[in-house]
mmCIF file with all atom_site columns, C-alpha atoms in Angstrom:
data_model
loop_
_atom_site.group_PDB
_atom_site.id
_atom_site.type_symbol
_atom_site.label_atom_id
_atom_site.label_alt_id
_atom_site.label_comp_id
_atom_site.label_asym_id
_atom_site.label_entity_id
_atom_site.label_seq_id
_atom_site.pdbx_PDB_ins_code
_atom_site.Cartn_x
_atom_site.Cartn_y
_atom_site.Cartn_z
_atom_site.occupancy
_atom_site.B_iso_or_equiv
_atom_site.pdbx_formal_charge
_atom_site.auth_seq_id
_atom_site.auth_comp_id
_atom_site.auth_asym_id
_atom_site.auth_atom_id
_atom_site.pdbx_PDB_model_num
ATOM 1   C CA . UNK A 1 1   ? 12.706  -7.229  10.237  1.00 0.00 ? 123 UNK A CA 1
ATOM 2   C CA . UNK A 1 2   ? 11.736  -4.679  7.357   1.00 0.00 ? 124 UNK A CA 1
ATOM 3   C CA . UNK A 1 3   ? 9.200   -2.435  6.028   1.00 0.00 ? 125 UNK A CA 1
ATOM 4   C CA . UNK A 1 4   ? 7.656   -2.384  2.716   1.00 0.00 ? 126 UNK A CA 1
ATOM 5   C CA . UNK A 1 5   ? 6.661   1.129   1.826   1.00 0.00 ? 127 UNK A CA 1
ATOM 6   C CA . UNK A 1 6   ? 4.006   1.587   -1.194  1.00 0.00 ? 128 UNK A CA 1
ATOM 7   C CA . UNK A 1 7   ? 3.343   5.081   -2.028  1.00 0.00 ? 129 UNK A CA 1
ATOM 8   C CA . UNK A 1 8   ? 1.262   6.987   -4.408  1.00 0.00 ? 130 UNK A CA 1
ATOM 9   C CA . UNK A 1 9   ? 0.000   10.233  -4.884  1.00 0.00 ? 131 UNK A CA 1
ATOM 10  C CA . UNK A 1 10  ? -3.523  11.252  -5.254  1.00 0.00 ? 132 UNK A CA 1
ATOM 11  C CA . UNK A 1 11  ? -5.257  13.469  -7.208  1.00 0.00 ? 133 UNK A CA 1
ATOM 12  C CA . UNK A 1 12  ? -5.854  17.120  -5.973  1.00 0.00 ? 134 UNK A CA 1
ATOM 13  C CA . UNK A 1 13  ? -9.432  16.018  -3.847  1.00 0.00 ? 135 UNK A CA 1
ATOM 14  C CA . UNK A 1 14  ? -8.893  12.840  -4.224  1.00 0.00 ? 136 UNK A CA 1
ATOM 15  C CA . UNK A 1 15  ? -6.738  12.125  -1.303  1.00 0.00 ? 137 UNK A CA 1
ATOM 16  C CA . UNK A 1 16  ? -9.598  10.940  1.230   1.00 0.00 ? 138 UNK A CA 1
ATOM 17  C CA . UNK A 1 17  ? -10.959 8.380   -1.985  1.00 0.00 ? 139 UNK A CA 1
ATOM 18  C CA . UNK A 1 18  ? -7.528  7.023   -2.048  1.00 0.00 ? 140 UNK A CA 1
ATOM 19  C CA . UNK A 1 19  ? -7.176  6.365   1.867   1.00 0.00 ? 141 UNK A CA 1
ATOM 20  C CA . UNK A 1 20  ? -10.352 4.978   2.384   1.00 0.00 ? 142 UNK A CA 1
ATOM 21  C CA . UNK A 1 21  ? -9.621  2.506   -1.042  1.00 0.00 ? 143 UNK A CA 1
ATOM 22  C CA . UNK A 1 22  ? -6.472  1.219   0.629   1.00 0.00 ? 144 UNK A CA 1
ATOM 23  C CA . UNK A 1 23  ? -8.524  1.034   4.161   1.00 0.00 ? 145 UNK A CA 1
ATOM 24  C CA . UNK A 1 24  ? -11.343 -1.363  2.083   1.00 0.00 ? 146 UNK A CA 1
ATOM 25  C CA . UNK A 1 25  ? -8.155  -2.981  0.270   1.00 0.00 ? 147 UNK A CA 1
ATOM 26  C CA . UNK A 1 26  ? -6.631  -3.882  3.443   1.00 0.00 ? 148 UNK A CA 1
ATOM 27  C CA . UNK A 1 27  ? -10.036 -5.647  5.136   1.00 0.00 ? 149 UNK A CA 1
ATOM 28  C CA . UNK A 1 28  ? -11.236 -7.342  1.734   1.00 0.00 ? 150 UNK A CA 1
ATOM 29  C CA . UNK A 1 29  ? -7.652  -8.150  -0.164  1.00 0.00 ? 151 UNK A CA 1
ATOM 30  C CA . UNK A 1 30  ? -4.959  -7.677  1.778   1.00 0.00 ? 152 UNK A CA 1
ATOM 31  C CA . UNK A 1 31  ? -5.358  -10.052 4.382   1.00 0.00 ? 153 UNK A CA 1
ATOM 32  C CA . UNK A 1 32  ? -6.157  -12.652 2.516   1.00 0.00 ? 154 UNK A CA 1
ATOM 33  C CA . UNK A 1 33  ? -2.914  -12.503 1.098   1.00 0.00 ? 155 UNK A CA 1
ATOM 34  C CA . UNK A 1 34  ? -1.208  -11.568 4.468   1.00 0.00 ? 156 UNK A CA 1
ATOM 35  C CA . UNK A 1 35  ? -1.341  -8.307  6.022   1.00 0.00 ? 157 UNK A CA 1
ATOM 36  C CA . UNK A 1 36  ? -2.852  -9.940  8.897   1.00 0.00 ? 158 UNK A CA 1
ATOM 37  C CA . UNK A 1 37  ? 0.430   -11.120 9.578   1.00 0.00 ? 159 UNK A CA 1
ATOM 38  C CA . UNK A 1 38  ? 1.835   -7.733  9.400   1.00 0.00 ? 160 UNK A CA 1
ATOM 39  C CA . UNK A 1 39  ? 1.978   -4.167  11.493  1.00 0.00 ? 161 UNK A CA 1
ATOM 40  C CA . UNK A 1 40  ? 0.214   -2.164  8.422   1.00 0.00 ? 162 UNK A CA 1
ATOM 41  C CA . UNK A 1 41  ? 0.530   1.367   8.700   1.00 0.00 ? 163 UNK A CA 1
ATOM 42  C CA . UNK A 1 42  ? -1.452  3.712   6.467   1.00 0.00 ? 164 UNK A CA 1
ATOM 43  C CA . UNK A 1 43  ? 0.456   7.329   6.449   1.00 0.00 ? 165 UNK A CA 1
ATOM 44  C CA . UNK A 1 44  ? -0.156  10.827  4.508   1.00 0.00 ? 166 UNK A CA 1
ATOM 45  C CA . UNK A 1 45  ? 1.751   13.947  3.782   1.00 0.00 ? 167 UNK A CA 1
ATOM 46  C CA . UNK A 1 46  ? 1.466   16.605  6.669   1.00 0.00 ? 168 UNK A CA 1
ATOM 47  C CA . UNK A 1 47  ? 4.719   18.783  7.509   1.00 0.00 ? 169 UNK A CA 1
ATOM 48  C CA . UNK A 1 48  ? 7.639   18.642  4.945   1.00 0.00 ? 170 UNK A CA 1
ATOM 49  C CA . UNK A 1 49  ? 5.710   16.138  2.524   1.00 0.00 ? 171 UNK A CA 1
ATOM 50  C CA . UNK A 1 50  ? 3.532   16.315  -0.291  1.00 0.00 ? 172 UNK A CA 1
ATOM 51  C CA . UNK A 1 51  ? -0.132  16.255  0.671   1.00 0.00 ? 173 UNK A CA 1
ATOM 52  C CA . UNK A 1 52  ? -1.322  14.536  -1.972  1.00 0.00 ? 174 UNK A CA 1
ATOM 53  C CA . UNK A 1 53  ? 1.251   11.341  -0.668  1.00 0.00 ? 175 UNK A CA 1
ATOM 54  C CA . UNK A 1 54  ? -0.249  8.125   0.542   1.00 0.00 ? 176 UNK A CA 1
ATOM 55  C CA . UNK A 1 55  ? 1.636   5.389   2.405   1.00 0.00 ? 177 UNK A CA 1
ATOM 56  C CA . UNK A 1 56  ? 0.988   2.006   3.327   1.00 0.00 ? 178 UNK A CA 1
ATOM 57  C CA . UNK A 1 57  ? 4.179   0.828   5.473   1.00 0.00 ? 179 UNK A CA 1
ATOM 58  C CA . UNK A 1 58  ? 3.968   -3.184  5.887   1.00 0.00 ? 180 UNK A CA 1
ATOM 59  C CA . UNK A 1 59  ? 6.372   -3.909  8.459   1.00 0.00 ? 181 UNK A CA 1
ATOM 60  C CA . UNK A 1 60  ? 7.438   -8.082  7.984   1.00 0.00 ? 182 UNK A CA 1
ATOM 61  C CA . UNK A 1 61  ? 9.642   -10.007 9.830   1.00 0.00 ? 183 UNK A CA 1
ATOM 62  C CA . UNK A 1 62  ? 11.839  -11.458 6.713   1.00 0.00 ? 184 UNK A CA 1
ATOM 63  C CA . UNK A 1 63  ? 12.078  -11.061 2.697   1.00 0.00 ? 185 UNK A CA 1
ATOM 64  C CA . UNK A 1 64  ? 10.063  -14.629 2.224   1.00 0.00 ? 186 UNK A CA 1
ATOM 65  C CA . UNK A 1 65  ? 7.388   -12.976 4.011   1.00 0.00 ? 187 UNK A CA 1
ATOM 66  C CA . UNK A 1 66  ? 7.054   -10.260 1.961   1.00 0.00 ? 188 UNK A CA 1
ATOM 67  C CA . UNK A 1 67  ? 7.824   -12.168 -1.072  1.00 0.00 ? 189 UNK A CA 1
ATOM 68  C CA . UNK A 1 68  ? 5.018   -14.942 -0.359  1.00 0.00 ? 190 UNK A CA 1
ATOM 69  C CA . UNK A 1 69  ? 3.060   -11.637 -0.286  1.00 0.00 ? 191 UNK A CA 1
ATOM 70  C CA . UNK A 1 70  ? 3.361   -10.056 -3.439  1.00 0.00 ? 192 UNK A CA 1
ATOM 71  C CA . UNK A 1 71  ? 2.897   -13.702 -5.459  1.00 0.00 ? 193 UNK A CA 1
ATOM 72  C CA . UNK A 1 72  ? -0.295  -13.978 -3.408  1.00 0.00 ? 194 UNK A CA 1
ATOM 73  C CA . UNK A 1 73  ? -0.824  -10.522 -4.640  1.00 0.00 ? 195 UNK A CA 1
ATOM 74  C CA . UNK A 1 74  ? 0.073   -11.317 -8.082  1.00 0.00 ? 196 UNK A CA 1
ATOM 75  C CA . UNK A 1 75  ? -2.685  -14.317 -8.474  1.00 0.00 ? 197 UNK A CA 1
ATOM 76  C CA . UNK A 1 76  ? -5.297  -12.214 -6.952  1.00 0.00 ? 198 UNK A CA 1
ATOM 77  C CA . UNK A 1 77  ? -8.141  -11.071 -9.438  1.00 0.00 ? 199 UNK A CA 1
ATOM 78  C CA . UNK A 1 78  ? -9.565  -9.152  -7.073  1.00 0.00 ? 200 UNK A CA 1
ATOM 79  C CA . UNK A 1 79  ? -6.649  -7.266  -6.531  1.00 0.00 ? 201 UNK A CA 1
ATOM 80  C CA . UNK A 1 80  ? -6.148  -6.466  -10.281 1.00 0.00 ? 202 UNK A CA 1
ATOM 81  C CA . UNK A 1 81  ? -10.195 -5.105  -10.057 1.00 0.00 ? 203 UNK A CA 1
ATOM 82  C CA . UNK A 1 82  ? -9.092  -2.941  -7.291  1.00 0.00 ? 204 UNK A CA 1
ATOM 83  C CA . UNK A 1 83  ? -5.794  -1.506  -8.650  1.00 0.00 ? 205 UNK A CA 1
ATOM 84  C CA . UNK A 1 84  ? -8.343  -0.096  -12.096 1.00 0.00 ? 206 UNK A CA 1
ATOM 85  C CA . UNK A 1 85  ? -10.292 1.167   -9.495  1.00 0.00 ? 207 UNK A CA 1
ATOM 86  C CA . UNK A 1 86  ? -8.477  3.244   -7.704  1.00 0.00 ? 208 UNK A CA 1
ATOM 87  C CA . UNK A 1 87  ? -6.564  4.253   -10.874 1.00 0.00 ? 209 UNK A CA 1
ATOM 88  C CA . UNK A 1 88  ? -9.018  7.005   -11.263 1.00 0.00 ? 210 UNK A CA 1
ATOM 89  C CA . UNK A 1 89  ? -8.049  8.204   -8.326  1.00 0.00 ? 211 UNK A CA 1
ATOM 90  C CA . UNK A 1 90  ? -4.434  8.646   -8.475  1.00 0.00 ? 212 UNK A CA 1
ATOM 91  C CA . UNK A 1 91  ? -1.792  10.355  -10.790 1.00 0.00 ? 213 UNK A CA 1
ATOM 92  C CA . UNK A 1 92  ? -0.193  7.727   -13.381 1.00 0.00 ? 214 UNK A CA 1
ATOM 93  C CA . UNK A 1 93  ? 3.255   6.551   -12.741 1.00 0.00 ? 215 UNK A CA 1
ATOM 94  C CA . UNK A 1 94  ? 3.685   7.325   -8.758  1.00 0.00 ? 216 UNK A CA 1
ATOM 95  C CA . UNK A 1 95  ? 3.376   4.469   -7.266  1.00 0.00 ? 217 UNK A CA 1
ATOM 96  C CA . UNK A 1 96  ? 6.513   2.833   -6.205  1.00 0.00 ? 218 UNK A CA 1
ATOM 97  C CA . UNK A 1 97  ? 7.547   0.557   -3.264  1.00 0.00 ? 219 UNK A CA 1
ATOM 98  C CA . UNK A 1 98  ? 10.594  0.453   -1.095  1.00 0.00 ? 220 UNK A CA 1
ATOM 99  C CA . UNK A 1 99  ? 12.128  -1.921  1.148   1.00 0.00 ? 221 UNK A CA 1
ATOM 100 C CA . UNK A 1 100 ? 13.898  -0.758  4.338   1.00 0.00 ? 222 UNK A CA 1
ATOM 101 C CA . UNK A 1 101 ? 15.787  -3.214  7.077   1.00 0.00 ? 223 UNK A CA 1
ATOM 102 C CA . UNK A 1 102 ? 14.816  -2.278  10.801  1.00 0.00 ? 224 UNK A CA 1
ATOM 103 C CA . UNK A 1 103 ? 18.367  -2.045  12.835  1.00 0.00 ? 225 UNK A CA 1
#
């Protein structure tokens, strides 16, 4: 089992823009490329992190899972619409995912 962590980091007041994005992501997008299939977490800064820090953690049960994910991802249009969307909301160049094994 792993988790695939995205993170990104809003804008100062942007933070709530950004969490409910990824909420409207998750029902209209990302299920239809999987996360129904998946234990999707969405998590922000609070004690000993940056505020501004948003989180999705997708928790899969193997690498072709989350592989068959992002090409699903990568052929969606309506994905790429979303992602210049919620560019306005973010800071440039923060978003980054990691992988993590469950043990």
């Amino acid at each position: 089992m792993f988790v695939a962590r995205w993170q990104i980091d809003a804008k100062f007041g942007h933070k709530q823009a950004v969490i409910d994005s990824l909420k409207q992501w998750d029902r209209d997008i990302g299920r239809a490329a999987g996360t129904d299939k998946m234990d999707l977490k969405i998590m922000t800064g609070s004690i000993g992190a940056r505020e501004a820090t948003v989180e999705a953690h997708h928790t899969v049960e193997t690498l072709a899972q989350l592989e068959s994910f992002f090409q699903a991802l990568g052929k969606s249009d309506a994905h790429a619409k979303w992602s210049k969307t919620l560019e306005e909301h973010v800071v440039s160049g923060t978003a980054f995912w990691q992988i993590f094994r469950v043990v």
